[in-house]
DNA sequence: TGGCGGCTATTCACGATGTGAATAGCCCAT
DNA sequence: ATGGGCTATTCACATCGTGAATAGCCGCCA
């Protein structure tokens, strides 16, 4: 996405930057990139180097770009995935200088809004049926979801300030 | 802990109740109970039944009880684990009629308090060094941690009301 | 000059973990 | 009598991540 890359180099970069959020092992990144190739999301070309082992240089395909951008734009379905996914998206938005962060934020916020609405109806139901435990569980989830919404607002504000 | 149990029966119970929080497959529960036996946390006795296959009845040992109670009391180190762990603890506190929930809550709260303090010093540092991304990441984590603290207060209040 | 440590780059073998399906006997309904 | 469903356990397999192995080349220091 930011030009051709080989796993080793990408790992060095990620380990310093994205690695603070999304810890990924070297061998794991190799496996993912190999899989991306098998799925036709990237093409691989072996490039010779001077005084170093050959590199398996990966180039993203149209299908790969599409998949990546869909992932960048789309909201995370599960609240617990936002921690990893949205913070990673944020990293890529900044790293690649992409725009559309505002859209991604609003999409995620509206996904969270319906999630919260569902949780609140569940909470009301649990309260009605005196299911204290279930009510607490749902309140936990609502609390988390609301915290993410509040953070997304901070996120937009910060980004707006920068632009 | 609530008397002897065999995996199949325990699964039926968990699947209905705890399963709403901690989804665990049947084969997975079997594996865990087998491992508990291997680690000396439970003893197993094969019991014959009338018109049904034999049961591998598990009985918790002293070591197992100790381990379980330590887990019940101790806070989750990572905020993201609280979702699963603390809600499971809450389930067992209620299911087994144990007391000590207040202690577990305060322990978790103080663990979160130091976590939040560390995050805030990190946020200040990131702000100083103009590392916007890292600041947002840390603010995300603080936001989550604070939401859990707020929920823990609700949790205590609810439980207090019941007693 | 010789060899040792460290860097680039990739691969491999393994362990943990979870899941669907297989197995097998028994009961009940049609 | 027989097919479906329940109790109960096990198996084989896919996924996923990790540490270590491999291998060539470079620079450093004795």
Coordinates of C-alpha atoms (C1' of nucleotides) in Angstrom, one line a residue:
Chain A
X1 CA 0.0 0.0 0.0
X2 CA 2.9 2.3 0.7
X3 CA 4.8 0.8 -2.2
X4 CA 6.4 -2.7 -2.5
X5 CA 7.7 -4.3 0.7
X6 CA 9.3 -7.4 1.9
X7 CA 8.3 -9.0 5.2
X8 CA 11.5 -8.4 7.0
X9 CA 11.5 -4.7 6.3
X10 CA 7.8 -4.3 7.0
X11 CA 8.4 -6.1 10.3
X12 CA 11.2 -3.7 11.3
X13 CA 8.8 -0.7 10.6
X14 CA 5.8 -2.2 12.3
X15 CA 7.7 -3.4 15.3
X16 CA 8.7 0.2 16.1
X17 CA 5.5 1.9 15.3
X18 CA 2.3 -0.2 15.1
X19 CA 3.8 -2.7 17.3
X20 CA 3.0 -0.6 20.3
X21 CA -0.7 -1.3 19.6
X22 CA -0.7 -4.5 17.6
X23 CA 2.0 -6.9 18.7
X24 CA 2.8 -9.3 15.9
X25 CA 5.7 -11.8 15.7
X26 CA 8.0 -11.9 12.8
X27 CA 7.1 -15.4 11.7
X28 CA 3.5 -14.4 12.0
X29 CA 3.9 -11.5 9.6
X30 CA 5.6 -13.8 7.2
X31 CA 2.7 -16.2 7.4
X32 CA 0.1 -13.4 6.8
X33 CA 1.9 -12.0 3.8
X34 CA 2.3 -15.5 2.3
X35 CA -1.5 -16.0 2.8
X36 CA -2.2 -12.6 1.2
X37 CA -0.3 -13.8 -1.8
X38 CA -2.2 -17.1 -1.9
X39 CA -5.4 -15.2 -1.8
X40 CA -4.4 -13.0 -4.7
X41 CA -4.2 -9.8 -2.6
X42 CA -0.5 -9.4 -3.4
X43 CA 2.0 -10.5 -6.0
X44 CA 5.5 -11.6 -5.0
X45 CA 8.7 -11.1 -6.9
X46 CA 12.1 -12.3 -5.7
X47 CA 14.6 -9.5 -5.8
X48 CA 18.3 -9.9 -5.5
X49 CA 20.2 -7.5 -3.2
X50 CA 23.8 -6.6 -2.8
X51 CA 25.4 -8.6 -0.1
X52 CA 22.2 -9.7 1.5
X53 CA 19.8 -12.6 1.0
X54 CA 17.1 -12.3 -1.7
X55 CA 14.0 -10.5 -0.8
X56 CA 10.5 -11.7 -1.4
X57 CA 9.1 -8.3 -2.5
X58 CA 5.3 -8.0 -2.2
X59 CA 3.2 -5.7 -4.3
X60 CA -0.5 -5.2 -3.4
X61 CA -3.0 -6.0 -6.1
X62 CA -6.2 -4.2 -7.0
X63 CA -8.1 -6.9 -5.0
X64 CA -5.7 -6.3 -2.1
X65 CA -6.3 -2.6 -2.2
X66 CA -10.0 -3.1 -2.3
X67 CA -9.9 -5.4 0.7
X68 CA -7.6 -3.1 2.6
X69 CA -9.7 0.0 2.0
X70 CA -12.9 -1.8 2.9
X71 CA -11.3 -2.8 6.2
X72 CA -10.1 0.7 6.8
X73 CA -13.5 2.2 6.2
X74 CA -15.7 -0.4 7.8
X75 CA -16.6 -0.4 11.5
X76 CA -15.6 -3.2 13.8
X77 CA -18.6 -5.3 14.6
X78 CA -17.6 -6.3 18.1
X79 CA -16.7 -3.6 20.7
X80 CA -13.8 -5.6 22.0
X81 CA -12.2 -5.6 18.5
X82 CA -12.1 -1.8 18.4
X83 CA -9.1 -1.7 20.7
X84 CA -7.0 -3.4 18.1
X85 CA -8.7 -2.7 14.9
X86 CA -9.6 1.0 15.2
X87 CA -6.2 1.9 16.7
X88 CA -4.6 0.1 13.8
X89 CA -6.8 1.9 11.3
X90 CA -5.9 5.2 12.9
X91 CA -2.2 4.2 12.5
X92 CA -2.6 3.5 8.8
X93 CA -4.7 6.7 8.2
X94 CA -1.7 8.7 9.5
X95 CA 1.0 6.5 8.1
X96 CA -0.4 6.5 4.6
X97 CA -1.8 10.0 4.7
X98 CA -5.2 8.7 3.8
X99 CA -8.4 10.7 4.3
X100 CA -11.7 9.3 5.3
X101 CA -10.9 9.1 9.0
X102 CA -14.0 11.2 9.8
X103 CA -16.2 8.8 7.8
X104 CA -14.7 5.8 9.5
X105 CA -15.2 7.5 12.9
X106 CA -18.9 8.3 12.2
X107 CA -19.5 4.8 10.8
X108 CA -18.0 3.3 14.0
X109 CA -20.0 5.7 16.1
X110 CA -23.3 4.8 14.5
X111 CA -22.5 1.1 14.8
X112 CA -21.8 1.7 18.5
X113 CA -25.0 3.7 18.8
X114 CA -27.2 0.8 17.6
X115 CA -25.2 -1.6 19.8
X116 CA -25.8 0.6 22.8
X117 CA -29.5 0.9 22.0
X118 CA -29.7 -2.9 21.8
X119 CA -27.8 -3.2 25.1
X120 CA -30.2 -0.7 26.8
X121 CA -33.2 -2.7 25.7
X122 CA -31.6 -5.8 27.0
X123 CA -30.8 -4.0 30.3
X124 CA -34.4 -3.0 30.6
X125 CA -35.5 -6.6 30.0
X126 CA -33.1 -8.0 32.5
X127 CA -34.2 -5.5 35.1
X128 CA -37.8 -6.4 34.4
X129 CA -37.1 -10.1 34.9
X130 CA -34.9 -9.5 37.9
X131 CA -31.9 -11.0 36.2
X132 CA -29.4 -9.0 38.2
X133 CA -26.4 -10.8 36.8
X134 CA -27.3 -10.4 33.2
X135 CA -28.2 -6.7 33.8
X136 CA -24.7 -6.2 35.2
X137 CA -23.1 -7.9 32.2
X138 CA -25.0 -5.8 29.8
X139 CA -24.2 -2.7 31.8
X140 CA -20.5 -3.6 31.6
X141 CA -20.8 -3.8 27.9
X142 CA -22.7 -0.5 27.6
X143 CA -20.1 1.2 29.8
X144 CA -17.3 0.0 27.5
X145 CA -19.2 1.0 24.3
X146 CA -19.9 4.5 25.7
X147 CA -16.2 4.9 26.6
X148 CA -15.3 4.1 23.0
X149 CA -17.8 6.7 21.7
X150 CA -16.4 9.3 24.0
X151 CA -12.9 8.5 22.8
X152 CA -14.0 8.6 19.2
X153 CA -15.1 12.2 19.8
X154 CA -11.7 13.1 21.3
X155 CA -10.1 11.4 18.2
X156 CA -12.1 13.6 15.8
X157 CA -11.3 16.7 17.8
X158 CA -7.6 15.9 17.8
X159 CA -7.5 15.2 14.2
X160 CA -9.6 18.3 13.4
X161 CA -7.1 20.4 15.4
X162 CA -4.2 19.1 13.3
X163 CA -5.8 19.9 10.0
Chain B
X1 CA -16.2 -26.5 43.8
X2 CA -19.9 -27.0 43.9
X3 CA -19.5 -30.7 44.5
X4 CA -18.3 -33.4 42.1
X5 CA -19.1 -32.9 38.4
X6 CA -18.5 -34.5 35.1
X7 CA -17.6 -32.5 31.9
X8 CA -20.9 -33.1 30.1
X9 CA -23.1 -32.0 33.0
X10 CA -20.9 -29.0 33.7
X11 CA -21.1 -28.0 30.1
X12 CA -24.8 -28.1 30.1
X13 CA -24.9 -25.8 33.1
X14 CA -22.2 -23.4 31.8
X15 CA -23.7 -23.3 28.3
X16 CA -26.9 -21.9 29.7
X17 CA -25.5 -19.5 32.3
X18 CA -21.8 -18.5 32.2
X19 CA -21.9 -19.2 28.4
X20 CA -23.6 -15.8 27.9
X21 CA -20.3 -14.3 29.0
X22 CA -17.6 -16.9 28.4
X23 CA -18.3 -19.0 25.4
X24 CA -16.5 -22.3 25.6
X25 CA -16.9 -25.3 23.4
X26 CA -17.7 -28.8 24.8
X27 CA -14.5 -30.3 23.6
X28 CA -12.6 -27.4 25.0
X29 CA -14.1 -27.9 28.5
X30 CA -13.2 -31.5 28.3
X31 CA -9.6 -30.6 27.6
X32 CA -9.5 -28.1 30.4
X33 CA -10.8 -30.5 32.9
X34 CA -8.4 -33.2 31.8
X35 CA -5.6 -30.7 32.2
X36 CA -6.8 -29.8 35.7
X37 CA -6.5 -33.4 36.5
X38 CA -3.0 -33.7 35.1
X39 CA -2.0 -30.7 37.2
X40 CA -3.4 -32.2 40.3
X41 CA -6.1 -29.7 40.7
X42 CA -8.8 -32.4 40.5
X43 CA -9.1 -36.1 40.9
X44 CA -11.2 -38.2 38.6
X45 CA -13.3 -41.3 39.3
X46 CA -15.2 -43.2 36.7
X47 CA -18.8 -43.6 37.8
X48 CA -21.3 -46.0 36.2
X49 CA -24.8 -44.8 35.5
X50 CA -28.1 -46.4 34.7
X51 CA -28.6 -46.6 31.0
X52 CA -26.1 -44.0 30.1
X53 CA -22.3 -44.0 29.3
X54 CA -19.9 -43.9 32.2
X55 CA -19.1 -40.5 33.7
X56 CA -15.6 -39.1 34.4
X57 CA -16.5 -37.5 37.7
X58 CA -14.1 -34.7 38.8
X59 CA -13.5 -33.7 42.4
X60 CA -11.5 -30.6 43.2
X61 CA -8.5 -31.0 45.3
X62 CA -7.1 -28.7 48.0
X63 CA -4.6 -27.4 45.5
X64 CA -7.4 -26.8 43.0
X65 CA -9.5 -24.9 45.6
X66 CA -6.5 -22.8 46.4
X67 CA -5.9 -22.0 42.8
X68 CA -9.5 -21.2 42.2
X69 CA -9.9 -19.0 45.2
X70 CA -6.7 -17.1 44.3
X71 CA -8.1 -16.5 40.8
X72 CA -11.4 -15.4 42.3
X73 CA -9.7 -12.9 44.6
X74 CA -6.9 -11.6 42.4
X75 CA -7.4 -8.7 40.0
X76 CA -6.9 -9.1 36.2
X77 CA -3.6 -7.6 35.2
X78 CA -4.7 -6.4 31.8
X79 CA -7.8 -4.3 31.3
X80 CA -8.9 -6.2 28.3
X81 CA -9.1 -9.4 30.4
X82 CA -11.5 -7.9 32.9
X83 CA -14.3 -8.3 30.4
X84 CA -14.1 -12.1 30.5
X85 CA -12.4 -12.6 33.9
X86 CA -14.2 -10.3 36.2
X87 CA -17.6 -11.1 34.7
X88 CA -16.8 -14.8 35.2
X89 CA -15.7 -14.1 38.8
X90 CA -19.0 -12.3 39.4
X91 CA -20.8 -15.3 38.0
X92 CA -19.0 -17.7 40.4
X93 CA -19.5 -15.4 43.4
X94 CA -23.2 -15.6 42.9
X95 CA -23.4 -19.2 41.7
X96 CA -21.4 -20.5 44.7
X97 CA -22.7 -18.0 47.2
X98 CA -19.1 -16.9 48.1
X99 CA -18.4 -13.7 49.9
X100 CA -15.4 -11.5 49.2
X101 CA -16.8 -9.8 46.2
X102 CA -16.2 -6.4 47.8
X103 CA -12.6 -7.3 48.3
X104 CA -12.2 -8.5 44.8
X105 CA -13.8 -5.3 43.5
X106 CA -11.5 -3.0 45.6
X107 CA -8.5 -4.9 44.5
X108 CA -9.4 -4.6 40.9
X109 CA -10.2 -0.9 41.4
X110 CA -6.8 -0.2 43.0
X111 CA -5.1 -2.2 40.2
X112 CA -6.9 0.0 37.7
X113 CA -6.1 3.1 39.7
X114 CA -2.3 2.5 39.3
X115 CA -2.8 1.6 35.7
X116 CA -4.7 4.8 35.1
X117 CA -1.9 6.8 36.8
X118 CA 0.7 5.2 34.6
X119 CA -1.4 5.9 31.5
X120 CA -1.8 9.5 32.5
X121 CA 1.9 10.0 33.0
X122 CA 2.4 8.4 29.6
X123 CA -0.2 10.7 28.1
X124 CA 1.6 13.7 29.5
X125 CA 4.8 12.5 28.1
X126 CA 3.3 11.9 24.7
X127 CA 1.8 15.3 24.7
X128 CA 5.1 16.8 25.6
X129 CA 6.9 15.0 22.7
X130 CA 4.1 15.8 20.3
X131 CA 3.4 12.1 19.7
X132 CA -0.3 12.5 18.8
X133 CA -0.8 9.0 17.9
X134 CA 0.6 7.5 21.0
X135 CA -1.3 10.1 23.1
X136 CA -4.6 8.9 21.4
X137 CA -3.7 5.3 22.0
X138 CA -3.1 5.9 25.7
X139 CA -6.2 8.0 26.0
X140 CA -8.2 5.1 24.5
X141 CA -6.8 2.8 27.2
X142 CA -7.5 5.3 29.9
X143 CA -11.0 5.7 28.7
X144 CA -11.6 2.0 28.8
X145 CA -10.0 1.7 32.3
X146 CA -12.1 4.5 33.6
X147 CA -15.3 2.9 32.2
X148 CA -14.5 -0.3 34.1
X149 CA -13.9 1.6 37.3
X150 CA -17.3 3.3 36.9
X151 CA -18.9 -0.1 36.3
X152 CA -17.2 -1.6 39.3
X153 CA -18.9 1.0 41.5
X154 CA -22.3 0.1 40.0
X155 CA -21.4 -3.5 40.6
X156 CA -20.8 -2.8 44.3
X157 CA -23.9 -0.7 44.6
X158 CA -26.0 -3.4 43.1
X159 CA -24.6 -6.1 45.3
X160 CA -24.9 -3.9 48.4
X161 CA -28.6 -3.3 47.6
X162 CA -29.2 -7.0 47.4
X163 CA -27.6 -7.8 50.8
Chain C
dT1 C1' 44.4 -12.4 8.3
dG2 C1' 41.3 -15.0 10.7
dG3 C1' 37.4 -15.6 13.2
dC4 C1' 33.6 -14.0 15.8
dG5 C1' 29.5 -11.4 16.5
dG6 C1' 25.8 -9.3 14.4
dC7 C1' 22.8 -8.0 10.6
dT8 C1' 19.6 -9.2 6.7
dA9 C1' 16.2 -12.5 5.3
dT10 C1' 13.4 -16.5 5.4
dT11 C1' 11.8 -21.0 6.9
dC12 C1' 10.7 -24.7 10.1
dA13 C1' 9.0 -27.4 13.7
dC14 C1' 6.3 -27.2 17.5
dG15 C1' 2.9 -26.1 21.2
dA16 C1' -1.3 -24.1 22.5
dT17 C1' -6.2 -23.7 21.7
dG18 C1' -10.5 -24.3 19.9
dT19 C1' -14.1 -26.8 16.8
dG20 C1' -16.9 -30.1 14.1
dA21 C1' -17.5 -34.5 13.7
dA22 C1' -17.2 -39.4 15.0
dT23 C1' -18.4 -43.0 18.2
dA24 C1' -21.4 -45.8 21.0
dG25 C1' -25.0 -47.3 23.9
dC26 C1' -29.6 -46.5 25.4
dC27 C1' -34.5 -44.8 25.3
dC28 C1' -38.7 -43.4 23.2
dA29 C1' -42.0 -42.7 19.7
dT30 C1' -44.1 -44.1 15.3
Chain D
dA1 C1' -38.2 -52.7 14.2
dT2 C1' -36.2 -48.7 13.5
dG3 C1' -35.0 -44.1 13.2
dG4 C1' -34.1 -40.1 15.8
dG5 C1' -32.4 -38.0 19.9
dC6 C1' -30.1 -37.9 24.4
dT7 C1' -25.9 -38.8 27.4
dA8 C1' -21.0 -38.9 27.4
dT9 C1' -16.5 -38.9 25.6
dT10 C1' -12.8 -38.8 22.2
dC11 C1' -10.5 -37.7 17.8
dA12 C1' -8.6 -35.5 14.0
dC13 C1' -7.9 -31.2 12.3
dA14 C1' -7.4 -26.2 11.4
dT15 C1' -5.6 -22.0 13.1
dC16 C1' -2.3 -19.2 15.2
dG17 C1' 1.7 -17.6 17.2
dT18 C1' 6.6 -18.4 18.8
dG19 C1' 11.5 -19.7 19.3
dA20 C1' 14.9 -21.4 17.0
dA21 C1' 17.4 -22.9 12.9
dT22 C1' 19.6 -21.6 8.7
dA23 C1' 22.7 -19.1 5.7
dG24 C1' 25.4 -15.6 3.6
dC25 C1' 27.7 -11.4 4.2
dC26 C1' 29.9 -7.4 6.7
dG27 C1' 32.7 -5.0 10.0
dC28 C1' 35.5 -5.2 14.0
dC29 C1' 39.4 -6.3 16.7
dA30 C1' 43.3 -9.1 18.0

